[in-house]
Coordinates of C-alpha atoms in Angstrom, one line a residue:
M1 CA -14.4 -321.2 -85.1
M2 CA -13.2 -320.5 -81.6
R3 CA -11.2 -317.5 -82.9
K4 CA -14.3 -316.1 -84.6
I5 CA -16.3 -316.5 -81.4
L6 CA -13.5 -314.8 -79.3
E7 CA -13.3 -311.9 -81.8
S8 CA -17.0 -311.5 -81.5
Y9 CA -16.9 -311.4 -77.7
L10 CA -14.0 -308.9 -77.7
S11 CA -15.2 -306.8 -80.6
P12 CA -16.9 -304.1 -78.4
L13 CA -13.7 -303.8 -76.2
V14 CA -11.4 -303.6 -79.2
A15 CA -13.6 -301.0 -81.0
T16 CA -13.7 -299.0 -77.8
L17 CA -10.0 -298.9 -77.4
V18 CA -9.4 -298.1 -81.1
N19 CA -11.8 -295.2 -80.9
L20 CA -10.2 -293.9 -77.7
L21 CA -6.9 -293.8 -79.6
L22 CA -8.6 -291.7 -82.2
A23 CA -9.6 -289.3 -79.4
Y24 CA -5.9 -289.0 -78.5
V25 CA -5.2 -287.9 -82.1
V26 CA -7.9 -285.2 -81.8
Y27 CA -6.3 -283.8 -78.6
F28 CA -2.9 -283.9 -80.2
V29 CA -4.2 -281.9 -83.2
A30 CA -5.8 -279.4 -80.8
R31 CA -2.6 -279.0 -78.9
M32 CA -0.6 -278.3 -82.1
A33 CA -3.2 -275.8 -83.2
Y34 CA -2.9 -274.1 -79.7
L35 CA 0.9 -274.0 -80.2
L36 CA 0.9 -272.7 -83.7
D37 CA -1.7 -270.0 -83.1
N38 CA 0.3 -268.7 -80.2
W39 CA 3.7 -269.4 -81.6
S40 CA 5.3 -266.2 -80.3
Y41 CA 4.5 -267.3 -76.7
F42 CA 5.6 -271.0 -77.1
S43 CA 8.1 -271.0 -79.9
D44 CA 10.8 -272.8 -77.9
S45 CA 8.5 -274.6 -75.5
L46 CA 7.5 -277.9 -77.3
T47 CA 9.7 -280.4 -75.6
T48 CA 9.5 -284.2 -75.0
E49 CA 8.6 -283.4 -71.4
V50 CA 5.8 -281.1 -72.4
L51 CA 4.4 -283.8 -74.7
Q52 CA 4.6 -286.4 -72.0
G53 CA 2.8 -284.1 -69.6
G54 CA 0.2 -283.3 -72.2
L55 CA -0.4 -287.1 -72.6
V56 CA -1.1 -287.4 -68.9
F57 CA -3.6 -284.6 -68.9
D58 CA -5.2 -285.7 -72.2
T59 CA -5.6 -289.2 -70.8
A60 CA -7.5 -287.8 -67.8
A61 CA -9.7 -285.6 -70.0
I62 CA -10.4 -288.2 -72.6
L63 CA -11.4 -290.8 -70.0
V64 CA -13.6 -288.5 -67.9
T65 CA -15.4 -287.1 -70.9
N66 CA -15.8 -290.5 -72.6
I67 CA -17.2 -292.3 -69.6
P68 CA -20.7 -292.3 -71.1
Y69 CA -19.3 -293.7 -74.3
I70 CA -17.3 -296.4 -72.6
V71 CA -20.3 -297.5 -70.6
L72 CA -22.6 -297.5 -73.6
M73 CA -20.1 -299.7 -75.5
L74 CA -19.3 -302.2 -72.7
L75 CA -22.7 -302.4 -71.0
P76 CA -23.2 -306.2 -70.5
L77 CA -26.5 -306.4 -72.3
H78 CA -26.8 -308.9 -75.2
W79 CA -29.8 -307.1 -76.8
K80 CA -27.9 -303.9 -77.3
E81 CA -25.8 -305.4 -80.2
T82 CA -27.8 -303.7 -82.9
R83 CA -27.0 -301.2 -85.6
I84 CA -29.2 -298.6 -84.0
W85 CA -27.4 -299.0 -80.6
H86 CA -24.0 -298.7 -82.2
Q87 CA -25.2 -295.7 -84.2
L88 CA -26.1 -294.1 -80.9
C89 CA -22.6 -294.9 -79.6
R90 CA -21.1 -293.4 -82.7
W91 CA -23.0 -290.2 -82.2
A92 CA -22.1 -290.0 -78.5
F93 CA -18.4 -290.5 -79.4
V94 CA -18.3 -287.8 -82.1
I95 CA -20.3 -285.3 -80.1
I96 CA -18.2 -285.7 -77.0
N97 CA -14.9 -285.5 -78.7
G98 CA -16.0 -282.9 -81.2
L99 CA -17.1 -280.6 -78.4
S100 CA -13.7 -281.2 -76.7
L101 CA -12.0 -280.2 -79.9
V102 CA -14.1 -277.0 -80.2
V103 CA -13.5 -275.8 -76.7
N104 CA -9.7 -276.4 -77.1
L105 CA -9.7 -274.4 -80.4
C106 CA -11.8 -271.6 -78.8
D107 CA -9.4 -271.4 -75.9
A108 CA -6.4 -271.2 -78.3
A109 CA -8.0 -267.9 -79.6
Y110 CA -8.6 -266.7 -76.0
F111 CA -5.1 -267.5 -74.7
P112 CA -3.3 -264.2 -75.6
Y113 CA -5.7 -262.4 -73.3
T114 CA -5.2 -264.6 -70.2
L115 CA -2.0 -266.6 -70.7
R116 CA -3.7 -269.6 -69.2
R117 CA -6.3 -272.3 -69.9
T118 CA -9.9 -271.3 -69.3
T119 CA -11.6 -272.5 -66.2
T120 CA -15.3 -272.7 -65.1
T121 CA -15.2 -269.1 -63.8
V122 CA -15.5 -268.0 -67.4
F123 CA -19.2 -268.8 -67.3
S124 CA -19.7 -266.4 -64.4
E125 CA -17.4 -263.8 -66.0
F126 CA -19.6 -263.5 -69.1
Q127 CA -23.0 -264.4 -67.7
N128 CA -24.4 -260.9 -68.0
E129 CA -23.1 -260.2 -71.6
G130 CA -25.8 -260.0 -74.3
N131 CA -23.3 -259.9 -77.2
L132 CA -21.6 -263.2 -77.0
G133 CA -23.0 -264.4 -80.2
G134 CA -21.5 -261.5 -82.0
V135 CA -18.1 -262.1 -80.2
F136 CA -18.1 -265.7 -81.3
L137 CA -19.0 -264.9 -84.8
T138 CA -16.3 -262.2 -85.1
E139 CA -13.7 -264.6 -83.7
A140 CA -14.8 -267.4 -86.0
L141 CA -14.2 -265.0 -88.9
H142 CA -10.8 -264.0 -87.6
H143 CA -9.9 -267.6 -86.9
W144 CA -11.5 -269.2 -90.0
Y145 CA -8.8 -271.7 -90.1
F146 CA -9.9 -273.1 -86.8
V147 CA -13.5 -273.4 -88.1
L148 CA -12.1 -275.3 -91.1
L149 CA -9.9 -277.5 -89.0
G150 CA -12.8 -278.3 -86.6
V151 CA -15.1 -279.3 -89.5
L152 CA -12.4 -281.5 -91.0
V153 CA -11.4 -283.2 -87.8
I154 CA -15.0 -283.9 -86.7
Y155 CA -15.8 -285.3 -90.2
A156 CA -12.7 -287.5 -89.8
L157 CA -14.0 -288.6 -86.4
W158 CA -17.2 -289.8 -88.0
R159 CA -15.5 -291.5 -90.9
L160 CA -12.8 -293.2 -89.0
Y161 CA -15.0 -294.4 -86.1
T162 CA -14.8 -298.2 -85.6
T163 CA -18.1 -300.0 -85.2
P164 CA -18.0 -303.4 -83.5
R165 CA -18.8 -306.5 -85.4
L166 CA -22.4 -307.7 -84.8
E167 CA -21.9 -311.4 -84.8
A168 CA -22.3 -311.3 -81.1
R169 CA -26.1 -311.3 -81.6
R170 CA -25.8 -315.0 -82.7
L171 CA -23.9 -315.9 -79.5
S172 CA -25.4 -317.1 -76.2
W173 CA -26.4 -314.1 -74.2
W174 CA -24.8 -315.3 -71.0
R175 CA -21.4 -315.8 -72.6
Y176 CA -21.6 -312.3 -74.2
D177 CA -22.8 -310.6 -71.0
L178 CA -20.1 -312.3 -69.0
T179 CA -17.4 -311.3 -71.4
T180 CA -18.5 -307.7 -71.7
L181 CA -18.8 -307.5 -67.9
L182 CA -15.3 -308.8 -67.5
S183 CA -14.1 -306.3 -70.2
L184 CA -15.7 -303.5 -68.2
A185 CA -14.2 -304.7 -65.0
A186 CA -10.8 -304.9 -66.7
V187 CA -11.0 -301.5 -68.1
A188 CA -12.3 -299.8 -65.0
P189 CA -8.9 -299.7 -63.0
F190 CA -7.1 -298.2 -66.0
V191 CA -9.8 -295.6 -66.4
V192 CA -9.5 -294.6 -62.7
A193 CA -5.7 -294.6 -62.9
G194 CA -5.8 -292.5 -66.0
I195 CA -8.2 -290.0 -64.4
R196 CA -6.0 -289.8 -61.3
G197 CA -2.8 -289.4 -63.2
G198 CA -1.2 -292.7 -62.4
F199 CA -1.4 -296.0 -60.5
A200 CA 0.8 -295.1 -57.5
T201 CA -1.1 -294.9 -54.2
A202 CA 0.7 -291.6 -53.5
V203 CA -0.8 -290.1 -56.7
R204 CA -3.7 -287.9 -55.9
P205 CA -6.1 -286.9 -58.7
I206 CA -4.0 -284.5 -60.7
T207 CA -5.1 -280.9 -60.9
I208 CA -4.2 -277.9 -63.0
S209 CA -1.2 -277.0 -60.9
N210 CA 0.4 -280.3 -61.6
A211 CA 1.1 -279.1 -65.2
N212 CA 4.0 -277.0 -63.8
Q213 CA 6.1 -280.1 -63.1
Y214 CA 6.6 -280.5 -66.8
V215 CA 7.6 -277.0 -67.7
D216 CA 10.1 -274.3 -66.7
R217 CA 7.9 -271.3 -67.4
P218 CA 4.4 -270.8 -65.9
T219 CA 3.1 -269.7 -69.3
D220 CA 4.0 -273.1 -70.8
A221 CA 1.7 -274.9 -68.4
A222 CA -1.1 -273.9 -70.7
L223 CA 0.5 -276.0 -73.5
V224 CA 0.6 -279.1 -71.2
L225 CA -3.0 -278.7 -70.1
N226 CA -6.2 -279.1 -72.2
T227 CA -9.3 -277.0 -71.8
P228 CA -11.8 -279.9 -71.0
F229 CA -9.5 -280.9 -68.1
S230 CA -9.3 -277.3 -66.8
L231 CA -13.1 -276.9 -67.0
Y232 CA -14.1 -280.1 -65.2
R233 CA -11.3 -279.9 -62.6
T234 CA -12.6 -276.5 -61.5
I235 CA -16.3 -277.4 -61.1
G236 CA -17.3 -276.7 -57.6
K237 CA -13.7 -276.7 -56.3
A238 CA -12.6 -274.6 -53.3
V239 CA -10.7 -271.8 -54.7
F240 CA -8.8 -270.7 -51.6
V241 CA -6.8 -273.2 -49.5
V242 CA -5.0 -271.8 -46.4
P243 CA -1.4 -272.9 -46.3
D244 CA 0.5 -273.4 -43.0
Y245 CA 3.7 -271.5 -43.7
Y246 CA 3.3 -269.6 -40.4
D247 CA 2.1 -271.1 -37.1
N248 CA 2.7 -267.9 -35.3
Q249 CA 0.2 -265.2 -36.3
Q250 CA 2.2 -262.5 -34.8
E251 CA 5.3 -263.5 -36.7
M252 CA 3.4 -263.4 -39.9
E253 CA 1.9 -260.0 -39.1
T254 CA 5.5 -258.8 -38.6
V255 CA 6.6 -260.0 -42.0
F256 CA 3.5 -258.7 -43.8
S257 CA 0.1 -257.2 -42.9
P258 CA -2.5 -255.8 -45.2
I259 CA -3.8 -253.4 -42.4
H260 CA -2.6 -249.9 -42.9
V261 CA -2.4 -247.6 -39.9
P262 CA -1.6 -244.0 -40.9
S263 CA 1.4 -242.6 -39.1
D264 CA 1.2 -238.9 -40.0
T265 CA -0.9 -236.5 -38.1
L266 CA -1.6 -234.1 -41.0
P267 CA -5.2 -233.1 -41.5
M268 CA -6.9 -234.9 -44.4
T269 CA -6.6 -233.1 -47.8
K270 CA -10.0 -233.6 -49.5
K271 CA -8.9 -233.5 -53.1
N272 CA -11.0 -235.1 -55.8
V273 CA -9.8 -238.5 -57.0
V274 CA -10.3 -239.6 -60.6
V275 CA -9.2 -243.1 -61.7
L276 CA -9.1 -244.0 -65.4
I277 CA -8.9 -247.8 -66.0
V278 CA -8.1 -248.1 -69.6
E279 CA -8.9 -251.3 -71.4
S280 CA -5.9 -253.4 -72.4
F281 CA -3.6 -250.3 -72.3
G282 CA -0.4 -252.2 -71.7
R283 CA 2.8 -250.5 -70.8
E284 CA 4.4 -251.7 -74.0
Y285 CA 2.3 -249.3 -76.2
I286 CA 3.5 -246.2 -74.4
G287 CA 6.7 -244.6 -75.9
A288 CA 7.5 -242.5 -72.8
L289 CA 7.8 -245.7 -70.6
N290 CA 9.9 -247.6 -73.1
W291 CA 12.9 -245.4 -73.6
N292 CA 15.2 -248.4 -74.0
L293 CA 13.1 -250.4 -76.4
E294 CA 14.3 -251.0 -80.0
N295 CA 17.7 -249.4 -79.1
G296 CA 16.1 -246.2 -78.0
T297 CA 14.2 -245.6 -81.3
Y298 CA 10.8 -246.8 -80.1
K299 CA 8.1 -244.1 -80.3
G300 CA 5.0 -246.0 -79.2
Y301 CA 1.4 -245.3 -80.1
T302 CA 0.4 -242.9 -77.3
P303 CA 1.5 -239.3 -78.0
H304 CA -1.2 -237.8 -75.7
V305 CA -0.4 -240.1 -72.8
D306 CA 3.3 -239.4 -73.4
S307 CA 2.6 -235.7 -72.8
L308 CA 0.6 -236.6 -69.7
I309 CA 3.5 -238.6 -68.3
A310 CA 5.8 -235.6 -68.7
K311 CA 3.7 -233.9 -66.1
S312 CA 3.1 -236.9 -63.8
I313 CA 4.7 -239.4 -61.5
T314 CA 5.4 -242.8 -63.0
F315 CA 7.5 -245.8 -62.0
E316 CA 10.5 -247.5 -63.4
R317 CA 8.7 -250.9 -63.3
S318 CA 4.9 -251.2 -63.0
F319 CA 2.6 -254.2 -63.1
C320 CA -1.0 -255.3 -63.1
N321 CA -2.1 -258.0 -60.7
G322 CA -4.1 -260.1 -63.1
R323 CA -4.8 -260.9 -66.7
K324 CA -8.5 -260.1 -67.0
S325 CA -10.7 -257.1 -66.7
I326 CA -12.4 -258.6 -63.7
D327 CA -9.0 -258.9 -62.0
G328 CA -8.2 -255.2 -62.5
M329 CA -11.3 -253.9 -60.7
P330 CA -10.5 -255.4 -57.2
S331 CA -6.7 -254.7 -57.6
I332 CA -7.1 -251.1 -58.6
L333 CA -10.1 -250.0 -56.5
S334 CA -9.8 -252.4 -53.4
S335 CA -6.1 -253.3 -53.3
I336 CA -6.9 -257.0 -53.7
P337 CA -4.7 -259.0 -56.2
M338 CA -5.9 -262.0 -58.2
F339 CA -4.7 -265.3 -56.7
V340 CA -5.9 -268.5 -58.2
E341 CA -9.2 -267.1 -59.6
P342 CA -10.7 -263.7 -60.1
F343 CA -11.8 -262.4 -56.7
F344 CA -15.4 -261.5 -57.4
L345 CA -16.1 -264.8 -59.2
T346 CA -15.3 -266.7 -55.9
P347 CA -17.4 -267.2 -52.7
A348 CA -15.1 -264.7 -51.1
S349 CA -16.8 -261.9 -53.1
M350 CA -19.6 -262.1 -50.5
N351 CA -17.1 -260.9 -47.8
Q352 CA -17.3 -257.4 -46.4
V353 CA -15.0 -255.5 -48.9
S354 CA -13.9 -251.9 -48.8
G355 CA -12.3 -249.8 -51.5
I356 CA -11.4 -246.3 -52.5
A357 CA -15.0 -245.4 -52.9
S358 CA -16.2 -246.6 -49.5
L359 CA -13.2 -245.2 -47.7
L360 CA -13.7 -241.7 -49.2
G361 CA -17.5 -241.9 -49.1
S362 CA -17.2 -242.2 -45.3
K363 CA -15.4 -238.8 -45.3
G364 CA -18.2 -237.0 -47.3
Y365 CA -17.1 -237.8 -50.8
Q366 CA -19.6 -238.2 -53.6
T367 CA -18.7 -241.3 -55.6
A368 CA -19.6 -242.7 -59.0
F369 CA -18.4 -245.4 -61.4
F370 CA -18.7 -245.2 -65.2
H371 CA -18.6 -248.0 -67.8
G372 CA -19.9 -247.5 -71.3
A373 CA -21.4 -251.0 -71.6
Q374 CA -24.9 -252.1 -70.6
R375 CA -25.6 -252.3 -66.9
G376 CA -24.5 -255.6 -65.4
S377 CA -21.7 -256.2 -68.0
M378 CA -18.7 -258.1 -66.6
G379 CA -20.3 -257.8 -63.1
F380 CA -18.8 -254.3 -62.8
M381 CA -22.0 -252.7 -61.4
A382 CA -22.3 -255.3 -58.7
F383 CA -18.7 -254.9 -57.6
A384 CA -18.9 -251.1 -57.8
R385 CA -22.0 -251.0 -55.6
K386 CA -20.4 -253.5 -53.1
T387 CA -17.3 -251.4 -52.7
G388 CA -19.1 -248.2 -52.0
F389 CA -19.8 -246.4 -55.3
Q390 CA -23.0 -244.4 -54.7
A391 CA -23.9 -244.1 -58.4
Y392 CA -23.2 -246.1 -61.5
Y393 CA -23.4 -244.8 -65.1
G394 CA -23.5 -247.1 -68.0
R395 CA -24.6 -247.3 -71.6
E396 CA -28.3 -246.8 -70.7
D397 CA -27.5 -243.5 -68.9
F398 CA -25.4 -242.2 -71.7
N399 CA -28.2 -242.9 -74.1
A400 CA -30.7 -241.0 -71.9
D401 CA -28.5 -237.9 -71.9
S402 CA -29.8 -235.6 -74.7
H403 CA -26.5 -233.8 -74.9
F404 CA -24.9 -236.9 -76.5
N405 CA -25.7 -239.1 -79.5
G406 CA -26.9 -242.2 -77.7
D407 CA -26.6 -245.5 -79.4
D408 CA -25.2 -243.8 -82.5
D409 CA -22.0 -243.9 -80.5
F410 CA -22.3 -247.6 -79.6
D411 CA -19.5 -249.7 -81.0
G412 CA -21.8 -252.4 -82.0
M413 CA -20.2 -255.0 -79.8
W414 CA -19.3 -253.9 -76.3
A415 CA -19.9 -250.3 -75.3
I416 CA -20.0 -246.7 -76.2
W417 CA -16.9 -245.5 -78.0
D418 CA -14.2 -244.1 -75.7
E419 CA -14.1 -240.6 -77.1
P420 CA -17.8 -239.7 -76.5
F421 CA -18.0 -241.7 -73.3
L422 CA -15.0 -239.9 -71.7
Q423 CA -16.6 -236.6 -72.7
Y424 CA -19.8 -237.8 -71.0
Y425 CA -17.7 -238.8 -68.0
C426 CA -16.2 -235.3 -67.7
T427 CA -19.7 -233.7 -68.1
K428 CA -21.1 -235.8 -65.3
M429 CA -18.3 -234.9 -62.9
N430 CA -19.2 -231.2 -63.5
E431 CA -22.6 -232.1 -61.9
M432 CA -21.0 -233.6 -58.8
K433 CA -20.3 -231.9 -55.6
Q434 CA -16.7 -231.7 -54.5
P435 CA -15.0 -233.6 -53.1
F436 CA -15.8 -236.5 -55.4
M437 CA -14.2 -239.8 -56.2
T438 CA -14.9 -241.4 -59.6
A439 CA -13.6 -244.2 -61.7
V440 CA -14.2 -245.0 -65.4
F441 CA -13.5 -248.2 -67.3
T442 CA -13.0 -247.7 -71.0
A443 CA -13.8 -250.2 -73.7
S444 CA -12.6 -249.4 -77.2
S445 CA -9.1 -250.8 -77.1
H446 CA -10.4 -254.3 -77.2
H447 CA -11.6 -257.1 -79.5
P448 CA -12.7 -256.8 -82.3
Y449 CA -10.0 -254.1 -82.7
V450 CA -11.9 -251.5 -84.7
V451 CA -12.2 -247.8 -84.5
P452 CA -15.2 -245.5 -85.4
D453 CA -15.7 -245.1 -89.1
K454 CA -14.6 -241.5 -89.1
Y455 CA -11.2 -242.5 -87.8
K456 CA -10.5 -245.5 -90.1
D457 CA -8.3 -243.4 -92.3
V458 CA -6.8 -241.4 -89.4
Y459 CA -5.7 -244.6 -87.6
P460 CA -4.9 -247.2 -90.2
E461 CA -3.6 -250.6 -89.6
E462 CA 0.0 -250.6 -88.4
G463 CA 2.2 -253.0 -86.5
I464 CA -0.3 -255.4 -84.8
I465 CA -4.0 -255.1 -85.0
M466 CA -4.2 -253.6 -81.5
H467 CA -2.2 -250.5 -82.3
K468 CA -4.9 -248.5 -84.2
C469 CA -7.2 -249.0 -81.2
I470 CA -4.5 -247.8 -78.9
R471 CA -4.0 -244.7 -81.0
Y472 CA -7.8 -244.0 -80.9
T473 CA -8.1 -244.5 -77.2
D474 CA -5.0 -242.3 -76.6
M475 CA -6.6 -239.6 -78.6
A476 CA -9.8 -240.0 -76.5
I477 CA -7.8 -239.7 -73.3
G478 CA -6.1 -236.6 -74.6
R479 CA -9.4 -235.0 -75.4
F480 CA -10.7 -235.9 -71.9
F481 CA -7.8 -234.2 -70.2
Q482 CA -8.2 -231.2 -72.5
E483 CA -11.8 -230.8 -71.5
A484 CA -11.1 -231.6 -67.8
S485 CA -8.4 -228.9 -67.6
R486 CA -11.1 -226.3 -68.3
Q487 CA -13.2 -227.4 -65.3
P488 CA -13.2 -225.7 -61.9
W489 CA -12.4 -229.0 -60.1
F490 CA -9.4 -229.8 -62.2
Q491 CA -6.7 -228.2 -60.0
N492 CA -8.1 -229.9 -57.0
T493 CA -7.9 -233.4 -58.4
I494 CA -5.6 -236.4 -58.3
F495 CA -5.8 -238.4 -61.5
V496 CA -4.6 -242.0 -61.7
L497 CA -4.3 -243.7 -65.0
T498 CA -3.7 -247.4 -65.4
S499 CA -4.8 -250.4 -67.5
D500 CA -7.0 -253.3 -66.4
H501 CA -4.5 -255.7 -67.9
T502 CA -2.2 -256.1 -70.9
N503 CA -3.0 -257.4 -74.3
M504 CA -1.3 -258.7 -77.5
S505 CA 2.4 -257.9 -77.9
D506 CA 5.0 -257.6 -80.6
H507 CA 8.1 -257.4 -78.4
D508 CA 9.8 -260.5 -76.8
Y509 CA 10.1 -259.0 -73.3
Y510 CA 6.3 -258.3 -73.1
Q511 CA 5.6 -262.0 -73.9
T512 CA 7.6 -263.4 -71.0
D513 CA 6.0 -264.6 -67.7
L514 CA 6.6 -261.2 -66.1
G515 CA 6.4 -259.0 -69.2
G516 CA 2.8 -260.1 -69.7
F517 CA 1.9 -258.2 -66.5
C518 CA 3.4 -254.8 -67.4
S519 CA 0.8 -252.1 -67.0
P520 CA 1.3 -248.3 -66.6
I521 CA 0.6 -246.6 -63.3
I522 CA 0.5 -242.8 -63.9
I523 CA -0.3 -240.3 -61.1
Y524 CA -1.1 -236.8 -62.3
E525 CA -1.8 -234.0 -59.7
P526 CA -2.1 -230.7 -61.6
G527 CA -2.4 -228.6 -58.5
G528 CA 0.1 -230.5 -56.5
S529 CA 3.6 -229.6 -55.3
R530 CA 5.4 -232.9 -56.3
E531 CA 7.7 -232.6 -59.3
P532 CA 7.1 -234.9 -62.3
S533 CA 9.4 -237.9 -62.1
V534 CA 10.0 -241.5 -63.0
E535 CA 10.5 -243.1 -59.6
P536 CA 13.1 -245.9 -59.4
K537 CA 10.5 -248.1 -57.8
I538 CA 8.4 -251.2 -58.4
A539 CA 4.7 -250.4 -58.6
Q540 CA 1.6 -252.5 -59.0
Q541 CA -2.2 -251.9 -59.2
I542 CA -2.8 -252.8 -55.6
D543 CA -0.6 -249.9 -54.6
I544 CA -3.0 -247.4 -56.1
L545 CA -5.4 -247.4 -53.1
P546 CA -2.7 -247.0 -50.4
T547 CA -0.9 -244.4 -52.5
V548 CA -4.0 -242.3 -52.9
M549 CA -4.8 -242.6 -49.2
G550 CA -1.3 -241.4 -48.4
M551 CA -1.6 -238.4 -50.7
L552 CA -4.9 -237.4 -49.0
H553 CA -3.5 -238.1 -45.5
Y554 CA -6.4 -240.4 -44.9
P555 CA -6.6 -240.6 -41.0
D556 CA -8.1 -244.0 -40.3
P557 CA -6.9 -247.6 -40.5
Y558 CA -7.8 -249.3 -43.8
F559 CA -7.3 -252.6 -45.6
G560 CA -5.2 -253.2 -48.7
F561 CA -2.5 -255.6 -49.9
G562 CA -0.5 -252.9 -51.6
I563 CA 1.8 -250.1 -50.2
D564 CA 2.0 -246.4 -50.3
L565 CA 4.4 -245.9 -53.2
L566 CA 5.2 -242.3 -52.5
N567 CA 6.1 -242.9 -48.8
T568 CA 8.0 -246.2 -49.2
P569 CA 11.7 -246.5 -50.0
A570 CA 12.5 -247.9 -53.4
D571 CA 14.2 -251.1 -52.0
S572 CA 11.0 -251.9 -50.1
T573 CA 8.7 -251.7 -53.1
W574 CA 7.5 -255.0 -54.6
A575 CA 4.9 -256.6 -56.8
V576 CA 3.1 -259.9 -56.9
N577 CA 0.9 -261.8 -59.4
Y578 CA -0.3 -265.3 -60.2
L579 CA 0.1 -267.3 -63.4
N580 CA -0.9 -270.9 -64.0
G581 CA -0.3 -272.1 -60.4
I582 CA 2.9 -270.0 -59.9
Y583 CA 3.2 -266.9 -57.7
Q584 CA 5.6 -264.3 -59.1
Y585 CA 7.2 -262.0 -56.6
V586 CA 9.3 -259.0 -57.7
K587 CA 11.7 -257.3 -55.3
H588 CA 15.4 -256.6 -54.8
G589 CA 15.9 -256.4 -58.5
H590 CA 14.8 -260.0 -59.0
L591 CA 11.7 -262.1 -59.9
L592 CA 11.0 -265.2 -57.7
Q593 CA 8.6 -267.9 -59.0
F594 CA 7.0 -270.0 -56.3
D595 CA 4.6 -272.9 -56.8
G596 CA 3.2 -272.8 -53.3
Q597 CA 5.7 -275.2 -51.8
H598 CA 9.0 -274.5 -53.6
T599 CA 10.8 -271.8 -55.5
R600 CA 10.9 -272.9 -59.1
A601 CA 13.1 -270.1 -60.5
V602 CA 14.7 -266.8 -59.7
Y603 CA 15.7 -264.3 -62.4
S604 CA 17.4 -260.9 -62.4
L605 CA 15.2 -258.2 -63.7
T606 CA 18.1 -257.3 -66.0
D607 CA 17.7 -260.7 -67.6
S608 CA 14.7 -259.5 -69.5
L609 CA 14.0 -262.7 -71.4
M610 CA 14.4 -264.8 -68.3
K611 CA 17.1 -267.1 -69.6
H612 CA 19.3 -267.6 -66.5
N613 CA 17.7 -269.3 -63.5
L614 CA 19.5 -268.1 -60.3
A615 CA 17.5 -270.3 -57.8
G616 CA 19.7 -271.3 -54.9
H617 CA 22.3 -268.7 -55.8
L618 CA 20.7 -265.4 -54.6
P619 CA 21.3 -264.3 -51.1
Q620 CA 17.9 -262.5 -50.9
Q621 CA 16.0 -265.7 -51.9
P622 CA 15.1 -266.9 -48.4
Q623 CA 13.9 -263.5 -47.4
M624 CA 11.8 -263.2 -50.6
E625 CA 10.3 -266.6 -49.9
R626 CA 9.5 -265.6 -46.4
E627 CA 7.7 -262.4 -47.5
L628 CA 5.8 -264.1 -50.3
K629 CA 4.6 -266.8 -48.0
A630 CA 3.3 -264.2 -45.6
I631 CA 1.4 -262.5 -48.4
I632 CA -0.1 -265.7 -49.6
Q633 CA -1.2 -266.9 -46.1
Q634 CA -2.6 -263.5 -45.2
Y635 CA -4.6 -263.6 -48.4
M636 CA -6.0 -267.1 -48.0
E637 CA -6.8 -266.7 -44.3
R638 CA -8.6 -263.4 -44.8
M639 CA -10.5 -264.6 -47.8
T640 CA -11.8 -267.7 -46.1
Q641 CA -12.4 -266.0 -42.7
D642 CA -14.1 -262.8 -44.1
R643 CA -11.4 -260.5 -42.7
L644 CA -11.0 -258.0 -45.5
Q645 CA -11.5 -255.0 -43.1
P646 CA -9.2 -253.5 -40.5
Q647 CA -9.9 -255.0 -37.0

């Protein structure tokens, strides 16, 4: 009899614990799905340590998201022991953990684009998009196995849910209430410890960056984390925290300063500047930049850009500074890299910000930005206006131009197809007064990876799904330059072509922590005196602004984190990016990975697959750390103090 009474008292607690164990199974299934769907990135990453780390973060996420369920189950109220109440608890449990499964699976599909877990900035990133329903539907069709898995797991959650025994209704209310209150009190410390990441007093609530202690590669941190954790840990959090690497401001300025003071006295050359930001146009796809790939037999998918490179200045190594389109805009046009979160999704976006457009606009340039999506898409219009673009042309403006086919050239998902929109771009520049500065952001080499109907047989499926889109966009770029070469402003123009970020890959190097940031940087000056060349230098997107200013002999001080590539010795060129809590710094033929406090790894750039960690054995490591710390502290101080202008 006593045993039966005790079981009745403890039944809600036991059922709660059993069901929470079921939630752990759901998170484990989600992690395996994440791993298998991105196998080429993680094929050798699933270790005992990764699983242990995953358990820590899963515990935190499960306990945070299931707090409502735990309270419902252990609330010390005798009258709640009814079938209706426990049906409510069952629904709460299945909905909470079913949604957690769904966001994990969605993020598995999104991972190849970002190489990290999604945070709350994703809601700001896509808040102006009107086509998200179509995007989700398309991805659901492409990842039908995730849909099936989700349905099966959620059904299993419902079927395997443990409902407490209801004999407690026949027990005295005060004994029941006292027992459940004690159960709740006993569980509470474990819930708090689980959310914090441990019982030790020195343990602070774990955050996303803690995932790096379980992995050797920053990319692998995504496998340790789970998406619900990444979402709730970034709600309302301060993005930029100023480190104290340097107490002496003058010393830090000596090591690195983002303020550029022109040293030459030549008069400014007011050439036109045209910047092409090509969606997902990673360096990997370009044959002319991969002469050593596949034992020298690799041809790539960009014959038109290859021919452009033969007339241009490019760089032996070139990188993007972020993994999203909204990272590319500030990097390319304002020389601001992405650290921690996309710049214009943070409060620092309200700072006073300059850029190529505002700098040249102050010298009498006419400026305009072009993007074939609807106005407001991705926040590009807001950023363009803030950084000095006087005009903005989007899908609505294209549709209003009677010389073009309007929405007949809409791709049905994102924007106007690249071929007609780049022709529109060229036409609009014919209407502008010289000197002008323009930038265009293309769209077609993007999910859902389709080409216009008339090109479906011209560019069939080959290699990976991305390649046919790259061939189409390459053709559109070729047609643009063909048309531009006939215009009177062509010989008086500096063209810069780069990508916003990289995309899916089918070569091992381009799937490494560093290879995932390889973007082309191509400078074409048809009327210039510089000989075409592949410079033995390290280039990055944030170098575009200073390099253009140098080519024009811009006379005034300006702000930018990058360097003037054409007037900087090769051994002084460098690149920086940020991945899953790790800063990556490229210089002196090596890559240094730094977690904000300590160097995690150093690799030779000749060790393309990053197999041999040289940390502690490279003479240049202390100097590289010193330089990187100065860059980080300058960035954080200036972001938090609104100092993104020369002073």
